[in-house]
Amino acid sequence: MESKMIFLDLDGTLLDDEKNVPKVNREAIDAALALGHKVLICSGRALDSVKKQIPVLGLDKPGCYAIGYNGGLIYDIGEKKVLYKKTLSMEQVRYVFQKARQYGGIHIQTYTEEGFICECDTKESRDYEWVTKSKRKVVADVCEELRGQEPCKMLAIAYEYDRKRIEGFQNSLLEWAKGKMDICFSCYEYLEFVPEGISKGNAIRWMSDFLKIPMENTIAVGDAENDISMIKAAAVGAVMKNASDMMKRYGDYITKNDNNEGGVAEVIRKFMLEE
């Protein structure tokens, strides 16, 4: 049997609504690994947050990899080293944070190797810390705190009552961002800022070349806008039942089970185990 690779989004896909891994998903992952297939986390989350899921999934072994920051960083779990990284410039970070201050009412954060940093103690930052288990630090000036270490991503967060405000913030930056960075929503609340050309889809292509596993042996599973590129890139792009109708237009396969019911296990069984 030829080796296959499956790329799994975390929130709304592999994880249930309580941010746990359903037992059936873990069992299916174990079965796929036992057959020599590759299982990769492919998330918008920071590396420190992704790492916390690795032992839970049984992926803490040689030959396992993780993708963070929507493709901005690729990590060899077994070797404990970064294989690929693309960052935003300090000038870009400074500009977006300045615009967020001027716009008003926008929570925005960026990332260090230890966790995420922001300039205000907000409900959004506290909730993000709980959801991702990433370490939060409130600082006076993010650029000073970064000390020249360019980050892979920035994130603005807006709850439902602030959605129109954050959409306006996004629109105010689109013209300036051309040729510099890509800005898109990874879920209803999260607006992501990553270097131009960074995407989960390009990360799949990079891993296919790196591991010499052909693209026709790739599978991707996701539920949100930042998953579109990998769903389109993979030979089989699966969209979760709990995704929006807009997202389901991109799927080669729509799961019958949602993220609470083991939709990922369903995809693994159908496309990696049944053969």
JSON list of C-alpha atoms in Angstrom, two decimals, residues 9-213:
[
{"chain": "A", "resi": 9, "resn": "ASP", "atom": "CA", "xyz": [-7.17, 21.41, 10.76]},
{"chain": "A", "resi": 10, "resn": "LEU", "atom": "CA", "xyz": [-7.64, 21.60, 14.54]},
{"chain": "A", "resi": 11, "resn": "ASP", "atom": "CA", "xyz": [-10.50, 23.90, 15.59]},
{"chain": "A", "resi": 12, "resn": "GLY", "atom": "CA", "xyz": [-13.87, 22.85, 14.22]},
{"chain": "A", "resi": 13, "resn": "THR", "atom": "CA", "xyz": [-12.29, 19.81, 12.56]},
{"chain": "A", "resi": 14, "resn": "LEU", "atom": "CA", "xyz": [-10.09, 17.48, 14.62]},
{"chain": "A", "resi": 15, "resn": "LEU", "atom": "CA", "xyz": [-11.16, 19.03, 17.94]},
{"chain": "A", "resi": 16, "resn": "ASP", "atom": "CA", "xyz": [-14.70, 19.01, 19.31]},
{"chain": "A", "resi": 17, "resn": "ASP", "atom": "CA", "xyz": [-16.42, 22.13, 20.62]},
{"chain": "A", "resi": 18, "resn": "GLU", "atom": "CA", "xyz": [-14.80, 21.61, 24.04]},
{"chain": "A", "resi": 19, "resn": "LYS", "atom": "CA", "xyz": [-11.35, 21.57, 22.35]},
{"chain": "A", "resi": 20, "resn": "ASN", "atom": "CA", "xyz": [-10.84, 17.87, 23.03]},
{"chain": "A", "resi": 21, "resn": "VAL", "atom": "CA", "xyz": [-9.98, 15.10, 20.55]},
{"chain": "A", "resi": 22, "resn": "PRO", "atom": "CA", "xyz": [-12.92, 12.66, 20.16]},
{"chain": "A", "resi": 23, "resn": "LYS", "atom": "CA", "xyz": [-11.86, 9.10, 20.96]},
{"chain": "A", "resi": 24, "resn": "VAL", "atom": "CA", "xyz": [-12.83, 7.85, 17.49]},
{"chain": "A", "resi": 25, "resn": "ASN", "atom": "CA", "xyz": [-10.49, 10.40, 15.89]},
{"chain": "A", "resi": 26, "resn": "ARG", "atom": "CA", "xyz": [-7.57, 9.23, 18.01]},
{"chain": "A", "resi": 27, "resn": "GLU", "atom": "CA", "xyz": [-8.29, 5.58, 17.20]},
{"chain": "A", "resi": 28, "resn": "ALA", "atom": "CA", "xyz": [-8.46, 6.30, 13.46]},
{"chain": "A", "resi": 29, "resn": "ILE", "atom": "CA", "xyz": [-5.19, 8.25, 13.58]},
{"chain": "A", "resi": 30, "resn": "ASP", "atom": "CA", "xyz": [-3.48, 5.34, 15.37]},
{"chain": "A", "resi": 31, "resn": "ALA", "atom": "CA", "xyz": [-4.76, 2.93, 12.70]},
{"chain": "A", "resi": 32, "resn": "ALA", "atom": "CA", "xyz": [-3.50, 5.17, 9.87]},
{"chain": "A", "resi": 33, "resn": "LEU", "atom": "CA", "xyz": [-0.05, 5.53, 11.45]},
{"chain": "A", "resi": 34, "resn": "ALA", "atom": "CA", "xyz": [0.17, 1.77, 11.96]},
{"chain": "A", "resi": 35, "resn": "LEU", "atom": "CA", "xyz": [-0.23, 1.33, 8.19]},
{"chain": "A", "resi": 36, "resn": "GLY", "atom": "CA", "xyz": [2.62, 3.74, 7.48]},
{"chain": "A", "resi": 37, "resn": "HIS", "atom": "CA", "xyz": [0.51, 6.74, 6.51]},
{"chain": "A", "resi": 38, "resn": "LYS", "atom": "CA", "xyz": [1.40, 10.29, 7.56]},
{"chain": "A", "resi": 39, "resn": "VAL", "atom": "CA", "xyz": [-0.91, 12.36, 9.77]},
{"chain": "A", "resi": 40, "resn": "LEU", "atom": "CA", "xyz": [-0.14, 16.07, 9.99]},
{"chain": "A", "resi": 41, "resn": "ILE", "atom": "CA", "xyz": [-1.73, 18.84, 12.01]},
{"chain": "A", "resi": 42, "resn": "CYS", "atom": "CA", "xyz": [-2.22, 21.85, 9.73]},
{"chain": "A", "resi": 43, "resn": "SER", "atom": "CA", "xyz": [-3.42, 24.78, 11.80]},
{"chain": "A", "resi": 44, "resn": "GLY", "atom": "CA", "xyz": [-3.56, 28.53, 12.01]},
{"chain": "A", "resi": 45, "resn": "ARG", "atom": "CA", "xyz": [-2.40, 28.22, 15.61]},
{"chain": "A", "resi": 46, "resn": "ALA", "atom": "CA", "xyz": [1.07, 29.11, 16.86]},
{"chain": "A", "resi": 47, "resn": "LEU", "atom": "CA", "xyz": [3.68, 26.37, 17.19]},
{"chain": "A", "resi": 48, "resn": "ASP", "atom": "CA", "xyz": [3.58, 26.34, 21.01]},
{"chain": "A", "resi": 49, "resn": "SER", "atom": "CA", "xyz": [-0.17, 25.67, 20.89]},
{"chain": "A", "resi": 50, "resn": "VAL", "atom": "CA", "xyz": [0.13, 23.00, 18.18]},
{"chain": "A", "resi": 51, "resn": "LYS", "atom": "CA", "xyz": [2.84, 21.25, 20.20]},
{"chain": "A", "resi": 52, "resn": "LYS", "atom": "CA", "xyz": [0.41, 20.76, 23.09]},
{"chain": "A", "resi": 53, "resn": "GLN", "atom": "CA", "xyz": [-1.82, 18.60, 20.83]},
{"chain": "A", "resi": 54, "resn": "ILE", "atom": "CA", "xyz": [1.02, 16.42, 19.55]},
{"chain": "A", "resi": 55, "resn": "PRO", "atom": "CA", "xyz": [1.30, 13.94, 22.48]},
{"chain": "A", "resi": 56, "resn": "VAL", "atom": "CA", "xyz": [-2.50, 13.79, 22.78]},
{"chain": "A", "resi": 57, "resn": "LEU", "atom": "CA", "xyz": [-2.67, 12.57, 19.19]},
{"chain": "A", "resi": 58, "resn": "GLY", "atom": "CA", "xyz": [0.23, 10.14, 19.48]},
{"chain": "A", "resi": 59, "resn": "LEU", "atom": "CA", "xyz": [2.20, 12.13, 16.92]},
{"chain": "A", "resi": 60, "resn": "ASP", "atom": "CA", "xyz": [5.25, 12.64, 19.17]},
{"chain": "A", "resi": 61, "resn": "LYS", "atom": "CA", "xyz": [7.49, 10.26, 17.26]},
{"chain": "A", "resi": 62, "resn": "PRO", "atom": "CA", "xyz": [10.02, 10.28, 14.41]},
{"chain": "A", "resi": 63, "resn": "GLY", "atom": "CA", "xyz": [8.51, 10.86, 10.99]},
{"chain": "A", "resi": 64, "resn": "CYS", "atom": "CA", "xyz": [5.72, 13.13, 12.27]},
{"chain": "A", "resi": 65, "resn": "TYR", "atom": "CA", "xyz": [5.33, 16.78, 11.33]},
{"chain": "A", "resi": 66, "resn": "ALA", "atom": "CA", "xyz": [3.20, 19.79, 12.23]},
{"chain": "A", "resi": 67, "resn": "ILE", "atom": "CA", "xyz": [2.25, 22.90, 10.30]},
{"chain": "A", "resi": 68, "resn": "GLY", "atom": "CA", "xyz": [1.44, 26.13, 12.14]},
{"chain": "A", "resi": 69, "resn": "TYR", "atom": "CA", "xyz": [0.56, 29.73, 11.36]},
{"chain": "A", "resi": 70, "resn": "ASN", "atom": "CA", "xyz": [-1.52, 28.64, 8.32]},
{"chain": "A", "resi": 71, "resn": "GLY", "atom": "CA", "xyz": [1.58, 27.26, 6.62]},
{"chain": "A", "resi": 72, "resn": "GLY", "atom": "CA", "xyz": [4.06, 29.88, 7.81]},
{"chain": "A", "resi": 73, "resn": "LEU", "atom": "CA", "xyz": [6.03, 27.32, 9.80]},
{"chain": "A", "resi": 74, "resn": "ILE", "atom": "CA", "xyz": [6.67, 23.58, 9.28]},
{"chain": "A", "resi": 75, "resn": "TYR", "atom": "CA", "xyz": [8.08, 21.60, 12.20]},
{"chain": "A", "resi": 76, "resn": "ASP", "atom": "CA", "xyz": [9.73, 18.18, 12.31]},
{"chain": "A", "resi": 77, "resn": "ILE", "atom": "CA", "xyz": [8.36, 16.67, 15.52]},
{"chain": "A", "resi": 78, "resn": "GLY", "atom": "CA", "xyz": [10.79, 13.77, 15.71]},
{"chain": "A", "resi": 79, "resn": "GLU", "atom": "CA", "xyz": [13.86, 15.93, 15.09]},
{"chain": "A", "resi": 80, "resn": "LYS", "atom": "CA", "xyz": [12.43, 18.85, 17.10]},
{"chain": "A", "resi": 81, "resn": "LYS", "atom": "CA", "xyz": [13.45, 21.39, 14.50]},
{"chain": "A", "resi": 82, "resn": "VAL", "atom": "CA", "xyz": [11.89, 23.94, 12.17]},
{"chain": "A", "resi": 83, "resn": "LEU", "atom": "CA", "xyz": [12.06, 22.92, 8.51]},
{"chain": "A", "resi": 84, "resn": "TYR", "atom": "CA", "xyz": [10.45, 26.00, 6.98]},
{"chain": "A", "resi": 85, "resn": "LYS", "atom": "CA", "xyz": [9.54, 29.46, 8.25]},
{"chain": "A", "resi": 86, "resn": "LYS", "atom": "CA", "xyz": [8.34, 32.67, 6.62]},
{"chain": "A", "resi": 87, "resn": "THR", "atom": "CA", "xyz": [7.76, 35.83, 8.62]},
{"chain": "A", "resi": 88, "resn": "LEU", "atom": "CA", "xyz": [6.23, 39.28, 8.50]},
{"chain": "A", "resi": 89, "resn": "SER", "atom": "CA", "xyz": [8.60, 42.24, 8.65]},
{"chain": "A", "resi": 90, "resn": "MET", "atom": "CA", "xyz": [8.81, 44.42, 11.75]},
{"chain": "A", "resi": 91, "resn": "GLU", "atom": "CA", "xyz": [7.69, 47.37, 9.62]},
{"chain": "A", "resi": 92, "resn": "GLN", "atom": "CA", "xyz": [4.52, 45.50, 8.66]},
{"chain": "A", "resi": 93, "resn": "VAL", "atom": "CA", "xyz": [3.81, 44.55, 12.28]},
{"chain": "A", "resi": 94, "resn": "ARG", "atom": "CA", "xyz": [4.32, 48.12, 13.43]},
{"chain": "A", "resi": 95, "resn": "TYR", "atom": "CA", "xyz": [2.02, 49.49, 10.73]},
{"chain": "A", "resi": 96, "resn": "VAL", "atom": "CA", "xyz": [-0.88, 47.09, 11.41]},
{"chain": "A", "resi": 97, "resn": "PHE", "atom": "CA", "xyz": [-0.73, 47.61, 15.18]},
{"chain": "A", "resi": 98, "resn": "GLN", "atom": "CA", "xyz": [-0.64, 51.38, 14.68]},
{"chain": "A", "resi": 99, "resn": "LYS", "atom": "CA", "xyz": [-3.68, 51.18, 12.40]},
{"chain": "A", "resi": 100, "resn": "ALA", "atom": "CA", "xyz": [-5.51, 49.01, 14.96]},
{"chain": "A", "resi": 101, "resn": "ARG", "atom": "CA", "xyz": [-4.89, 51.64, 17.67]},
{"chain": "A", "resi": 102, "resn": "GLN", "atom": "CA", "xyz": [-6.16, 54.39, 15.37]},
{"chain": "A", "resi": 103, "resn": "TYR", "atom": "CA", "xyz": [-9.20, 52.38, 14.30]},
{"chain": "A", "resi": 104, "resn": "GLY", "atom": "CA", "xyz": [-10.18, 51.73, 17.93]},
{"chain": "A", "resi": 105, "resn": "GLY", "atom": "CA", "xyz": [-11.89, 48.76, 19.53]},
{"chain": "A", "resi": 106, "resn": "ILE", "atom": "CA", "xyz": [-9.74, 46.19, 17.74]},
{"chain": "A", "resi": 107, "resn": "HIS", "atom": "CA", "xyz": [-8.00, 43.45, 19.67]},
{"chain": "A", "resi": 108, "resn": "ILE", "atom": "CA", "xyz": [-4.84, 42.42, 17.82]},
{"chain": "A", "resi": 109, "resn": "GLN", "atom": "CA", "xyz": [-1.95, 40.17, 18.83]},
{"chain": "A", "resi": 110, "resn": "THR", "atom": "CA", "xyz": [1.20, 38.62, 17.46]},
{"chain": "A", "resi": 111, "resn": "TYR", "atom": "CA", "xyz": [3.49, 35.76, 18.43]},
{"chain": "A", "resi": 112, "resn": "THR", "atom": "CA", "xyz": [6.83, 34.86, 19.97]},
{"chain": "A", "resi": 113, "resn": "GLU", "atom": "CA", "xyz": [8.38, 31.41, 20.46]},
{"chain": "A", "resi": 114, "resn": "GLU", "atom": "CA", "xyz": [6.88, 31.33, 23.96]},
{"chain": "A", "resi": 115, "resn": "GLY", "atom": "CA", "xyz": [3.30, 32.33, 23.13]},
{"chain": "A", "resi": 116, "resn": "PHE", "atom": "CA", "xyz": [1.37, 35.41, 22.03]},
{"chain": "A", "resi": 117, "resn": "ILE", "atom": "CA", "xyz": [1.68, 39.07, 22.94]},
{"chain": "A", "resi": 118, "resn": "CYS", "atom": "CA", "xyz": [-0.75, 41.98, 22.87]},
{"chain": "A", "resi": 119, "resn": "GLU", "atom": "CA", "xyz": [-0.89, 45.51, 24.19]},
{"chain": "A", "resi": 120, "resn": "CYS", "atom": "CA", "xyz": [-4.18, 45.37, 26.12]},
{"chain": "A", "resi": 121, "resn": "ASP", "atom": "CA", "xyz": [-5.64, 42.94, 28.67]},
{"chain": "A", "resi": 122, "resn": "THR", "atom": "CA", "xyz": [-8.88, 42.07, 26.85]},
{"chain": "A", "resi": 123, "resn": "LYS", "atom": "CA", "xyz": [-11.56, 39.40, 27.07]},
{"chain": "A", "resi": 124, "resn": "GLU", "atom": "CA", "xyz": [-10.51, 38.31, 23.58]},
{"chain": "A", "resi": 125, "resn": "SER", "atom": "CA", "xyz": [-6.92, 37.64, 24.69]},
{"chain": "A", "resi": 126, "resn": "ARG", "atom": "CA", "xyz": [-8.03, 35.79, 27.84]},
{"chain": "A", "resi": 127, "resn": "ASP", "atom": "CA", "xyz": [-10.44, 33.63, 25.86]},
{"chain": "A", "resi": 128, "resn": "TYR", "atom": "CA", "xyz": [-7.77, 32.90, 23.23]},
{"chain": "A", "resi": 129, "resn": "GLU", "atom": "CA", "xyz": [-5.35, 31.83, 25.95]},
{"chain": "A", "resi": 130, "resn": "TRP", "atom": "CA", "xyz": [-7.92, 29.38, 27.32]},
{"chain": "A", "resi": 131, "resn": "VAL", "atom": "CA", "xyz": [-8.89, 27.96, 23.92]},
{"chain": "A", "resi": 132, "resn": "THR", "atom": "CA", "xyz": [-5.37, 27.48, 22.55]},
{"chain": "A", "resi": 133, "resn": "LYS", "atom": "CA", "xyz": [-3.48, 26.88, 25.84]},
{"chain": "A", "resi": 134, "resn": "SER", "atom": "CA", "xyz": [-0.94, 29.36, 24.48]},
{"chain": "A", "resi": 135, "resn": "LYS", "atom": "CA", "xyz": [0.90, 31.60, 26.94]},
{"chain": "A", "resi": 136, "resn": "ARG", "atom": "CA", "xyz": [-0.36, 35.21, 26.97]},
{"chain": "A", "resi": 137, "resn": "LYS", "atom": "CA", "xyz": [1.75, 38.27, 27.71]},
{"chain": "A", "resi": 138, "resn": "VAL", "atom": "CA", "xyz": [0.47, 41.85, 27.81]},
{"chain": "A", "resi": 139, "resn": "VAL", "atom": "CA", "xyz": [3.19, 44.36, 26.91]},
{"chain": "A", "resi": 140, "resn": "ALA", "atom": "CA", "xyz": [3.49, 48.11, 26.41]},
{"chain": "A", "resi": 141, "resn": "ASP", "atom": "CA", "xyz": [4.83, 47.80, 22.85]},
{"chain": "A", "resi": 142, "resn": "VAL", "atom": "CA", "xyz": [4.79, 44.57, 20.82]},
{"chain": "A", "resi": 143, "resn": "CYS", "atom": "CA", "xyz": [7.60, 45.65, 18.49]},
{"chain": "A", "resi": 144, "resn": "GLU", "atom": "CA", "xyz": [9.87, 46.40, 21.42]},
{"chain": "A", "resi": 145, "resn": "GLU", "atom": "CA", "xyz": [8.97, 43.04, 22.98]},
{"chain": "A", "resi": 146, "resn": "LEU", "atom": "CA", "xyz": [9.76, 41.19, 19.75]},
{"chain": "A", "resi": 147, "resn": "ARG", "atom": "CA", "xyz": [13.32, 42.55, 19.84]},
{"chain": "A", "resi": 148, "resn": "GLY", "atom": "CA", "xyz": [13.74, 42.16, 16.10]},
{"chain": "A", "resi": 149, "resn": "GLN", "atom": "CA", "xyz": [12.43, 38.57, 16.01]},
{"chain": "A", "resi": 150, "resn": "GLU", "atom": "CA", "xyz": [9.98, 38.77, 13.12]},
{"chain": "A", "resi": 151, "resn": "PRO", "atom": "CA", "xyz": [6.70, 36.86, 13.74]},
{"chain": "A", "resi": 152, "resn": "CYS", "atom": "CA", "xyz": [4.92, 34.49, 11.37]},
{"chain": "A", "resi": 153, "resn": "LYS", "atom": "CA", "xyz": [1.47, 35.92, 11.95]},
{"chain": "A", "resi": 154, "resn": "MET", "atom": "CA", "xyz": [-0.77, 38.54, 13.49]},
{"chain": "A", "resi": 155, "resn": "LEU", "atom": "CA", "xyz": [-4.34, 37.92, 14.57]},
{"chain": "A", "resi": 156, "resn": "ALA", "atom": "CA", "xyz": [-7.27, 40.27, 15.18]},
{"chain": "A", "resi": 157, "resn": "ILE", "atom": "CA", "xyz": [-10.23, 38.92, 17.13]},
{"chain": "A", "resi": 158, "resn": "ALA", "atom": "CA", "xyz": [-13.83, 40.13, 17.02]},
{"chain": "A", "resi": 159, "resn": "TYR", "atom": "CA", "xyz": [-16.85, 38.60, 18.68]},
{"chain": "A", "resi": 160, "resn": "GLU", "atom": "CA", "xyz": [-20.21, 38.68, 16.93]},
{"chain": "A", "resi": 161, "resn": "TYR", "atom": "CA", "xyz": [-21.10, 42.20, 18.06]},
{"chain": "A", "resi": 162, "resn": "ASP", "atom": "CA", "xyz": [-17.80, 43.50, 16.64]},
{"chain": "A", "resi": 163, "resn": "ARG", "atom": "CA", "xyz": [-17.80, 41.61, 13.33]},
{"chain": "A", "resi": 164, "resn": "LYS", "atom": "CA", "xyz": [-18.67, 44.65, 11.18]},
{"chain": "A", "resi": 165, "resn": "ARG", "atom": "CA", "xyz": [-15.98, 46.69, 12.90]},
{"chain": "A", "resi": 166, "resn": "ILE", "atom": "CA", "xyz": [-13.28, 44.12, 12.17]},
{"chain": "A", "resi": 167, "resn": "GLU", "atom": "CA", "xyz": [-14.49, 43.72, 8.58]},
{"chain": "A", "resi": 168, "resn": "GLY", "atom": "CA", "xyz": [-14.08, 47.49, 8.21]},
{"chain": "A", "resi": 169, "resn": "PHE", "atom": "CA", "xyz": [-10.58, 47.22, 9.66]},
{"chain": "A", "resi": 170, "resn": "GLN", "atom": "CA", "xyz": [-9.77, 44.47, 7.15]},
{"chain": "A", "resi": 171, "resn": "ASN", "atom": "CA", "xyz": [-11.08, 46.52, 4.23]},
{"chain": "A", "resi": 172, "resn": "SER", "atom": "CA", "xyz": [-9.07, 49.56, 5.32]},
{"chain": "A", "resi": 173, "resn": "LEU", "atom": "CA", "xyz": [-5.84, 47.53, 4.99]},
{"chain": "A", "resi": 174, "resn": "LEU", "atom": "CA", "xyz": [-6.44, 45.56, 1.78]},
{"chain": "A", "resi": 175, "resn": "GLU", "atom": "CA", "xyz": [-4.97, 48.08, -0.65]},
{"chain": "A", "resi": 176, "resn": "TRP", "atom": "CA", "xyz": [-1.88, 48.63, 1.50]},
{"chain": "A", "resi": 177, "resn": "ALA", "atom": "CA", "xyz": [-1.44, 44.86, 2.02]},
{"chain": "A", "resi": 178, "resn": "LYS", "atom": "CA", "xyz": [-1.11, 44.04, -1.69]},
{"chain": "A", "resi": 179, "resn": "GLY", "atom": "CA", "xyz": [2.30, 42.52, -2.32]},
{"chain": "A", "resi": 180, "resn": "LYS", "atom": "CA", "xyz": [3.01, 42.37, 1.41]},
{"chain": "A", "resi": 181, "resn": "MET", "atom": "CA", "xyz": [0.64, 40.05, 3.22]},
{"chain": "A", "resi": 182, "resn": "ASP", "atom": "CA", "xyz": [-2.58, 38.07, 2.94]},
{"chain": "A", "resi": 183, "resn": "ILE", "atom": "CA", "xyz": [-5.51, 38.85, 5.22]},
{"chain": "A", "resi": 184, "resn": "CYS", "atom": "CA", "xyz": [-8.43, 36.46, 5.68]},
{"chain": "A", "resi": 185, "resn": "PHE", "atom": "CA", "xyz": [-10.78, 35.03, 8.29]},
{"chain": "A", "resi": 186, "resn": "SER", "atom": "CA", "xyz": [-9.89, 31.59, 9.67]},
{"chain": "A", "resi": 187, "resn": "CYS", "atom": "CA", "xyz": [-13.23, 31.43, 11.50]},
{"chain": "A", "resi": 188, "resn": "TYR", "atom": "CA", "xyz": [-16.03, 33.87, 12.28]},
{"chain": "A", "resi": 189, "resn": "GLU", "atom": "CA", "xyz": [-14.02, 35.61, 15.03]},
{"chain": "A", "resi": 190, "resn": "TYR", "atom": "CA", "xyz": [-10.40, 35.39, 13.80]},
{"chain": "A", "resi": 191, "resn": "LEU", "atom": "CA", "xyz": [-8.86, 37.66, 11.16]},
{"chain": "A", "resi": 192, "resn": "GLU", "atom": "CA", "xyz": [-5.42, 36.36, 10.18]},
{"chain": "A", "resi": 193, "resn": "PHE", "atom": "CA", "xyz": [-2.45, 38.35, 8.82]},
{"chain": "A", "resi": 194, "resn": "VAL", "atom": "CA", "xyz": [0.28, 36.20, 7.21]},
{"chain": "A", "resi": 195, "resn": "PRO", "atom": "CA", "xyz": [3.08, 36.82, 4.67]},
{"chain": "A", "resi": 196, "resn": "GLU", "atom": "CA", "xyz": [1.92, 36.96, 1.06]},
{"chain": "A", "resi": 197, "resn": "GLY", "atom": "CA", "xyz": [1.69, 33.50, -0.49]},
{"chain": "A", "resi": 198, "resn": "ILE", "atom": "CA", "xyz": [1.54, 31.65, 2.82]},
{"chain": "A", "resi": 199, "resn": "SER", "atom": "CA", "xyz": [-1.28, 29.13, 2.90]},
{"chain": "A", "resi": 200, "resn": "LYS", "atom": "CA", "xyz": [-2.09, 25.64, 4.05]},
{"chain": "A", "resi": 201, "resn": "GLY", "atom": "CA", "xyz": [-2.32, 24.60, 0.40]},
{"chain": "A", "resi": 202, "resn": "ASN", "atom": "CA", "xyz": [1.28, 25.64, -0.29]},
{"chain": "A", "resi": 203, "resn": "ALA", "atom": "CA", "xyz": [2.36, 23.83, 2.88]},
{"chain": "A", "resi": 204, "resn": "ILE", "atom": "CA", "xyz": [0.85, 20.61, 1.49]},
{"chain": "A", "resi": 205, "resn": "ARG", "atom": "CA", "xyz": [2.81, 21.05, -1.75]},
{"chain": "A", "resi": 206, "resn": "TRP", "atom": "CA", "xyz": [6.00, 21.69, 0.23]},
{"chain": "A", "resi": 207, "resn": "MET", "atom": "CA", "xyz": [5.51, 18.53, 2.34]},
{"chain": "A", "resi": 208, "resn": "SER", "atom": "CA", "xyz": [4.68, 16.47, -0.74]},
{"chain": "A", "resi": 209, "resn": "ASP", "atom": "CA", "xyz": [8.00, 17.48, -2.29]},
{"chain": "A", "resi": 210, "resn": "PHE", "atom": "CA", "xyz": [9.93, 17.09, 0.98]},
{"chain": "A", "resi": 211, "resn": "LEU", "atom": "CA", "xyz": [8.63, 13.59, 1.77]},
{"chain": "A", "resi": 212, "resn": "LYS", "atom": "CA", "xyz": [8.44, 12.46, -1.88]},
{"chain": "A", "resi": 213, "resn": "ILE", "atom": "CA", "xyz": [4.77, 11.52, -1.45]}
]
